[in-house]
Amino acid sequence: MRRELPGLQALLQEATTLAAQAAGKVLADPRGQEAVARAVGLAQRTLQRLEALQAEAMKAAGIPGRQDYQELAKQLARVKRKARELGKKLEERRDASGARER
């Protein structure tokens, strides 16, 4: 069972308030806005590169990637749709041949 230290909640609240104030001051300054924009841009480029490296590694290892699964899912949906269509046609033929036999 976890017990909280005395005053931990108050300390956490104070730290949150100070962090929010600091963020507000940074974002109020154009230099801070530029710094945040650069950091976000860098994070996005890093994530894109990481995803590309991951895709390359998976391909090299013979592991299908997300796009491969999406393509397979589309193919499976087409096969299911065609199977339903063929099943309906088969059922219609059975019904028609059964009606003629009566």
N, CA and C atoms as an extended XYZ file, in Angstrom:
306
Properties=species:S:1:pos:R:3:atomname:S:1:resname:S:1:resid:I:1 pbc="F F F"
N         0.833       -1.174        0.000 N   MET     1
C         0.000        0.000        0.000 CA  MET     1
C         0.881        1.243        0.000 C   MET     1
N         0.543        2.193       -0.800 N   ARG     2
C         1.355        3.399       -0.944 CA  ARG     2
C         0.857        4.498       -0.015 C   ARG     2
N         1.770        5.063        0.745 N   ARG     3
C         1.417        6.184        1.619 CA  ARG     3
C         2.088        7.439        1.073 C   ARG     3
N         1.351        8.526        1.072 N   GLU     4
C         1.904        9.784        0.590 CA  GLU     4
C         2.614       10.493        1.738 C   GLU     4
N         3.698       11.142        1.371 N   LEU     5
C         4.445       11.909        2.355 CA  LEU     5
C         3.644       13.141        2.743 C   LEU     5
N         3.783       13.585        3.972 N   PRO     6
C         3.051       14.788        4.389 CA  PRO     6
C         3.440       15.979        3.511 C   PRO     6
N         2.452       16.686        3.058 N   GLY     7
C         2.688       17.881        2.273 CA  GLY     7
C         3.042       17.616        0.810 C   GLY     7
N         3.070       16.350        0.383 N   LEU     8
C         3.436       16.018       -0.990 CA  LEU     8
C         2.427       16.618       -1.973 C   LEU     8
N         1.175       16.554       -1.631 N   GLN     9
C         0.130       17.097       -2.503 CA  GLN     9
C         0.296       18.613       -2.650 C   GLN     9
N         0.563       19.291       -1.568 N   ALA    10
C         0.756       20.745       -1.609 CA  ALA    10
C         2.010       21.092       -2.412 C   ALA    10
N         3.065       20.321       -2.239 N   LEU    11
C         4.304       20.546       -2.976 CA  LEU    11
C         4.079       20.339       -4.474 C   LEU    11
N         3.357       19.311       -4.811 N   LEU    12
C         3.041       19.042       -6.213 CA  LEU    12
C         2.213       20.176       -6.807 C   LEU    12
N         1.253       20.666       -6.063 N   GLN    13
C         0.419       21.787       -6.526 CA  GLN    13
C         1.265       23.035       -6.739 C   GLN    13
N         2.165       23.327       -5.816 N   GLU    14
C         3.039       24.504       -5.930 CA  GLU    14
C         3.961       24.366       -7.146 C   GLU    14
N         4.519       23.188       -7.365 N   ALA    15
C         5.401       22.961       -8.516 CA  ALA    15
C         4.633       23.126       -9.826 C   ALA    15
N         3.404       22.639       -9.857 N   THR    16
C         2.563       22.783      -11.054 CA  THR    16
C         2.280       24.251      -11.333 C   THR    16
N         1.974       25.005      -10.298 N   THR    17
C         1.706       26.440      -10.447 CA  THR    17
C         2.936       27.177      -10.965 C   THR    17
N         4.098       26.882      -10.394 N   LEU    18
C         5.334       27.536      -10.828 CA  LEU    18
C         5.681       27.170      -12.273 C   LEU    18
N         5.482       25.913      -12.632 N   ALA    19
C         5.755       25.482      -14.007 CA  ALA    19
C         4.826       26.195      -14.990 C   ALA    19
N         3.568       26.337      -14.627 N   ALA    20
C         2.611       27.035      -15.490 CA  ALA    20
C         2.991       28.509      -15.641 C   ALA    20
N         3.432       29.131      -14.564 N   GLN    21
C         3.856       30.537      -14.632 CA  GLN    21
C         5.089       30.682      -15.521 C   GLN    21
N         6.040       29.782      -15.375 N   ALA    22
C         7.259       29.833      -16.190 CA  ALA    22
C         6.919       29.635      -17.664 C   ALA    22
N         6.043       28.684      -17.950 N   ALA    23
C         5.635       28.444      -19.339 CA  ALA    23
C         4.942       29.683      -19.904 C   ALA    23
N         4.125       30.324      -19.106 N   GLY    24
C         3.445       31.543      -19.543 CA  GLY    24
C         4.426       32.645      -19.893 C   GLY    24
N         5.461       32.807      -19.076 N   LYS    25
C         6.467       33.836      -19.349 CA  LYS    25
C         7.269       33.506      -20.604 C   LYS    25
N         7.603       32.251      -20.779 N   VAL    26
C         8.349       31.839      -21.979 CA  VAL    26
C         7.519       32.099      -23.228 C   VAL    26
N         6.250       31.736      -23.185 N   LEU    27
C         5.384       31.896      -24.355 CA  LEU    27
C         4.983       33.343      -24.602 C   LEU    27
N         5.105       34.193      -23.615 N   ALA    28
C         4.795       35.610      -23.788 CA  ALA    28
C         5.922       36.327      -24.530 C   ALA    28
N         7.113       35.793      -24.482 N   ASP    29
C         8.282       36.385      -25.124 CA  ASP    29
C         8.453       35.787      -26.523 C   ASP    29
N         8.618       36.628      -27.560 N   PRO    30
C         8.801       36.101      -28.921 CA  PRO    30
C         9.981       35.133      -29.039 C   PRO    30
N        11.054       35.392      -28.287 N   ARG    31
C        12.195       34.467      -28.318 CA  ARG    31
C        11.806       33.114      -27.744 C   ARG    31
N        10.991       33.135      -26.707 N   GLY    32
C        10.516       31.882      -26.118 CA  GLY    32
C         9.618       31.139      -27.090 C   GLY    32
N         8.769       31.889      -27.793 N   GLN    33
C         7.889       31.260      -28.789 CA  GLN    33
C         8.710       30.598      -29.894 C   GLN    33
N         9.761       31.294      -30.345 N   GLU    34
C        10.635       30.736      -31.378 CA  GLU    34
C        11.334       29.479      -30.874 C   GLU    34
N        11.794       29.535      -29.633 N   ALA    35
C        12.480       28.376      -29.064 CA  ALA    35
C        11.536       27.182      -28.969 C   ALA    35
N        10.310       27.430      -28.548 N   VAL    36
C         9.324       26.347      -28.454 CA  VAL    36
C         9.019       25.803      -29.855 C   VAL    36
N         8.861       26.694      -30.836 N   ALA    37
C         8.582       26.264      -32.213 CA  ALA    37
C         9.731       25.414      -32.757 C   ALA    37
N        10.975       25.838      -32.491 N   ARG    38
C        12.128       25.045      -32.940 CA  ARG    38
C        12.149       23.677      -32.264 C   ARG    38
N        11.861       23.656      -30.978 N   ALA    39
C        11.862       22.384      -30.240 CA  ALA    39
C        10.782       21.448      -30.778 C   ALA    39
N         9.608       21.990      -31.062 N   VAL    40
C         8.528       21.166      -31.604 CA  VAL    40
C         8.907       20.646      -32.984 C   VAL    40
N         9.467       21.514      -33.825 N   GLY    41
C         9.904       21.104      -35.159 CA  GLY    41
C        10.950       20.005      -35.089 C   GLY    41
N        11.907       20.172      -34.198 N   LEU    42
C        12.944       19.153      -34.025 CA  LEU    42
C        12.336       17.836      -33.563 C   LEU    42
N        11.407       17.912      -32.638 N   ALA    43
C        10.756       16.693      -32.142 CA  ALA    43
C         9.994       15.997      -33.271 C   ALA    43
N         9.308       16.759      -34.113 N   GLN    44
C         8.562       16.168      -35.229 CA  GLN    44
C         9.507       15.511      -36.233 C   GLN    44
N        10.595       16.200      -36.580 N   ARG    45
C        11.562       15.620      -37.522 CA  ARG    45
C        12.204       14.367      -36.939 C   ARG    45
N        12.506       14.401      -35.653 N   THR    46
C        13.100       13.235      -34.995 CA  THR    46
C        12.137       12.054      -35.023 C   THR    46
N        10.877       12.315      -34.747 N   LEU    47
C         9.877       11.251      -34.778 CA  LEU    47
C         9.744       10.665      -36.177 C   LEU    47
N         9.728       11.531      -37.206 N   GLN    48
C         9.644       11.043      -38.586 CA  GLN    48
C        10.844       10.171      -38.934 C   GLN    48
N        12.019       10.591      -38.531 N   ARG    49
C        13.238        9.815      -38.805 CA  ARG    49
C        13.207        8.486      -38.055 C   ARG    49
N        12.763        8.519      -36.818 N   LEU    50
C        12.656        7.295      -36.030 CA  LEU    50
C        11.687        6.317      -36.685 C   LEU    50
N        10.550        6.818      -37.157 N   GLU    51
C         9.574        5.952      -37.826 CA  GLU    51
C        10.163        5.364      -39.104 C   GLU    51
N        10.931        6.172      -39.856 N   ALA    52
C        11.560        5.678      -41.078 CA  ALA    52
C        12.587        4.589      -40.757 C   ALA    52
N        13.406        4.824      -39.731 N   LEU    53
C        14.390        3.820      -39.321 CA  LEU    53
C        13.711        2.539      -38.844 C   LEU    53
N        12.615        2.690      -38.122 N   GLN    54
C        11.876        1.530      -37.641 CA  GLN    54
C        11.329        0.731      -38.829 C   GLN    54
N        10.790        1.422      -39.822 N   ALA    55
C        10.255        0.745      -41.008 CA  ALA    55
C        11.368        0.014      -41.751 C   ALA    55
N        12.541        0.657      -41.871 N   GLU    56
C        13.680        0.012      -42.531 CA  GLU    56
C        14.124       -1.236      -41.770 C   GLU    56
N        14.203       -1.133      -40.465 N   ALA    57
C        14.623       -2.273      -39.651 CA  ALA    57
C        13.620       -3.414      -39.753 C   ALA    57
N        12.343       -3.077      -39.718 N   MET    58
C        11.315       -4.118      -39.823 CA  MET    58
C        11.359       -4.788      -41.194 C   MET    58
N        11.584       -3.994      -42.224 N   LYS    59
C        11.662       -4.542      -43.580 CA  LYS    59
C        12.871       -5.470      -43.687 C   LYS    59
N        14.009       -5.036      -43.143 N   ALA    60
C        15.223       -5.853      -43.178 CA  ALA    60
C        15.036       -7.168      -42.421 C   ALA    60
N        14.241       -7.125      -41.361 N   ALA    61
C        13.998       -8.323      -40.559 CA  ALA    61
C        12.870       -9.182      -41.129 C   ALA    61
N        12.217       -8.669      -42.183 N   GLY    62
C        11.117       -9.425      -42.784 CA  GLY    62
C         9.807       -9.302      -42.033 C   GLY    62
N         9.698       -8.282      -41.207 N   ILE    63
C         8.478       -8.059      -40.428 CA  ILE    63
C         7.618       -7.050      -41.180 C   ILE    63
N         6.370       -7.400      -41.470 N   PRO    64
C         5.526       -6.455      -42.198 CA  PRO    64
C         5.238       -5.206      -41.368 C   PRO    64
N         5.161       -4.077      -42.043 N   GLY    65
C         4.889       -2.809      -41.376 CA  GLY    65
C         3.417       -2.472      -41.382 C   GLY    65
N         3.099       -1.319      -40.850 N   ARG    66
C         1.715       -0.857      -40.734 CA  ARG    66
C         1.046       -0.769      -42.104 C   ARG    66
N         1.764       -0.216      -43.088 N   GLN    67
C         1.188       -0.077      -44.423 CA  GLN    67
C         0.884       -1.448      -45.025 C   GLN    67
N         1.755       -2.429      -44.783 N   ASP    68
C         1.502       -3.780      -45.272 CA  ASP    68
C         0.213       -4.337      -44.673 C   ASP    68
N         0.035       -4.122      -43.372 N   TYR    69
C        -1.184       -4.601      -42.711 CA  TYR    69
C        -2.420       -3.880      -43.256 C   TYR    69
N        -2.296       -2.590      -43.520 N   GLN    70
C        -3.429       -1.847      -44.070 CA  GLN    70
C        -3.796       -2.362      -45.452 C   GLN    70
N        -2.803       -2.636      -46.285 N   GLU    71
C        -3.067       -3.181      -47.614 CA  GLU    71
C        -3.716       -4.558      -47.512 C   GLU    71
N        -3.215       -5.381      -46.591 N   LEU    72
C        -3.811       -6.707      -46.393 CA  LEU    72
C        -5.252       -6.603      -45.903 C   LEU    72
N        -5.514       -5.650      -45.038 N   ALA    73
C        -6.877       -5.456      -44.539 CA  ALA    73
C        -7.811       -5.062      -45.676 C   ALA    73
N        -7.350       -4.211      -46.584 N   LYS    74
C        -8.168       -3.829      -47.745 CA  LYS    74
C        -8.415       -5.029      -48.645 C   LYS    74
N        -7.376       -5.814      -48.885 N   GLN    75
C        -7.539       -7.008      -49.717 CA  GLN    75
C        -8.526       -7.978      -49.082 C   GLN    75
N        -8.420       -8.167      -47.782 N   LEU    76
C        -9.328       -9.061      -47.074 CA  LEU    76
C       -10.762       -8.558      -47.174 C   LEU    76
N       -10.957       -7.256      -47.066 N   ALA    77
C       -12.303       -6.683      -47.190 CA  ALA    77
C       -12.864       -6.952      -48.583 C   ALA    77
N       -12.016       -6.833      -49.623 N   ARG    78
C       -12.480       -7.119      -50.987 CA  ARG    78
C       -12.851       -8.586      -51.135 C   ARG    78
N       -12.033       -9.470      -50.571 N   VAL    79
C       -12.318      -10.911      -50.652 CA  VAL    79
C       -13.626      -11.232      -49.931 C   VAL    79
N       -13.828      -10.647      -48.749 N   LYS    80
C       -15.070      -10.886      -48.002 CA  LYS    80
C       -16.282      -10.407      -48.787 C   LYS    80
N       -16.157       -9.210      -49.389 N   ARG    81
C       -17.268       -8.664      -50.177 CA  ARG    81
C       -17.580       -9.580      -51.363 C   ARG    81
N       -16.538      -10.048      -52.052 N   LYS    82
C       -16.727      -10.938      -53.203 CA  LYS    82
C       -17.338      -12.262      -52.750 C   LYS    82
N       -16.910      -12.778      -51.604 N   ALA    83
C       -17.470      -14.023      -51.080 CA  ALA    83
C       -18.955      -13.856      -50.762 C   ALA    83
N       -19.333      -12.712      -50.197 N   ARG    84
C       -20.754      -12.464      -49.927 CA  ARG    84
C       -21.553      -12.406      -51.221 C   ARG    84
N       -20.989      -11.714      -52.219 N   GLU    85
C       -21.676      -11.615      -53.507 CA  GLU    85
C       -21.861      -12.999      -54.125 C   GLU    85
N       -20.804      -13.800      -54.121 N   LEU    86
C       -20.888      -15.147      -54.684 CA  LEU    86
C       -21.852      -16.021      -53.881 C   LEU    86
N       -21.845      -15.850      -52.559 N   GLY    87
C       -22.782      -16.595      -51.718 CA  GLY    87
C       -24.225      -16.246      -52.042 C   GLY    87
N       -24.504      -14.987      -52.261 N   LYS    88
C       -25.864      -14.562      -52.633 CA  LYS    88
C       -26.271      -15.159      -53.967 C   LYS    88
N       -25.348      -15.112      -54.948 N   LYS    89
C       -25.654      -15.678      -56.268 CA  LYS    89
C       -25.922      -17.173      -56.163 C   LYS    89
N       -25.109      -17.856      -55.385 N   LEU    90
C       -25.287      -19.302      -55.203 CA  LEU    90
C       -26.632      -19.589      -54.549 C   LEU    90
N       -26.973      -18.820      -53.543 N   GLU    91
C       -28.254      -18.995      -52.853 CA  GLU    91
C       -29.412      -18.731      -53.810 C   GLU    91
N       -29.288      -17.699      -54.637 N   GLU    92
C       -30.337      -17.399      -55.615 CA  GLU    92
C       -30.510      -18.538      -56.603 C   GLU    92
N       -29.405      -19.127      -57.044 N   ARG    93
C       -29.483      -20.264      -57.984 CA  ARG    93
C       -30.125      -21.474      -57.311 C   ARG    93
N       -29.756      -21.712      -56.050 N   ARG    94
C       -30.381      -22.834      -55.323 CA  ARG    94
C       -31.868      -22.623      -55.183 C   ARG    94
N       -32.241      -21.383      -54.837 N   ASP    95
C       -33.673      -21.070      -54.688 CA  ASP    95
C       -34.387      -21.244      -56.020 C   ASP    95
N       -33.766      -20.776      -57.097 N   ALA    96
C       -34.398      -20.872      -58.419 CA  ALA    96
C       -34.513      -22.321      -58.862 C   ALA    96
N       -33.489      -23.133      -58.631 N   SER    97
C       -33.547      -24.543      -59.055 CA  SER    97
C       -34.507      -25.306      -58.158 C   SER    97
N       -34.600      -24.959      -56.910 N   GLY    98
C       -35.543      -25.614      -56.006 CA  GLY    98
C       -36.974      -25.293      -56.370 C   GLY    98
N       -37.232      -24.083      -56.807 N   ALA    99
C       -38.580      -23.674      -57.233 CA  ALA    99
C       -38.981      -24.388      -58.509 C   ALA    99
N       -38.042      -24.647      -59.414 N   ARG   100
C       -38.355      -25.339      -60.669 CA  ARG   100
C       -38.663      -26.806      -60.420 C   ARG   100
N       -38.014      -27.405      -59.414 N   GLU   101
C       -38.231      -28.822      -59.128 CA  GLU   101
C       -39.600      -29.071      -58.513 C   GLU   101
N       -40.198      -28.094      -57.921 N   ARG   102
C       -41.482      -28.279      -57.242 CA  ARG   102
C       -42.572      -28.271      -58.185 C   ARG   102
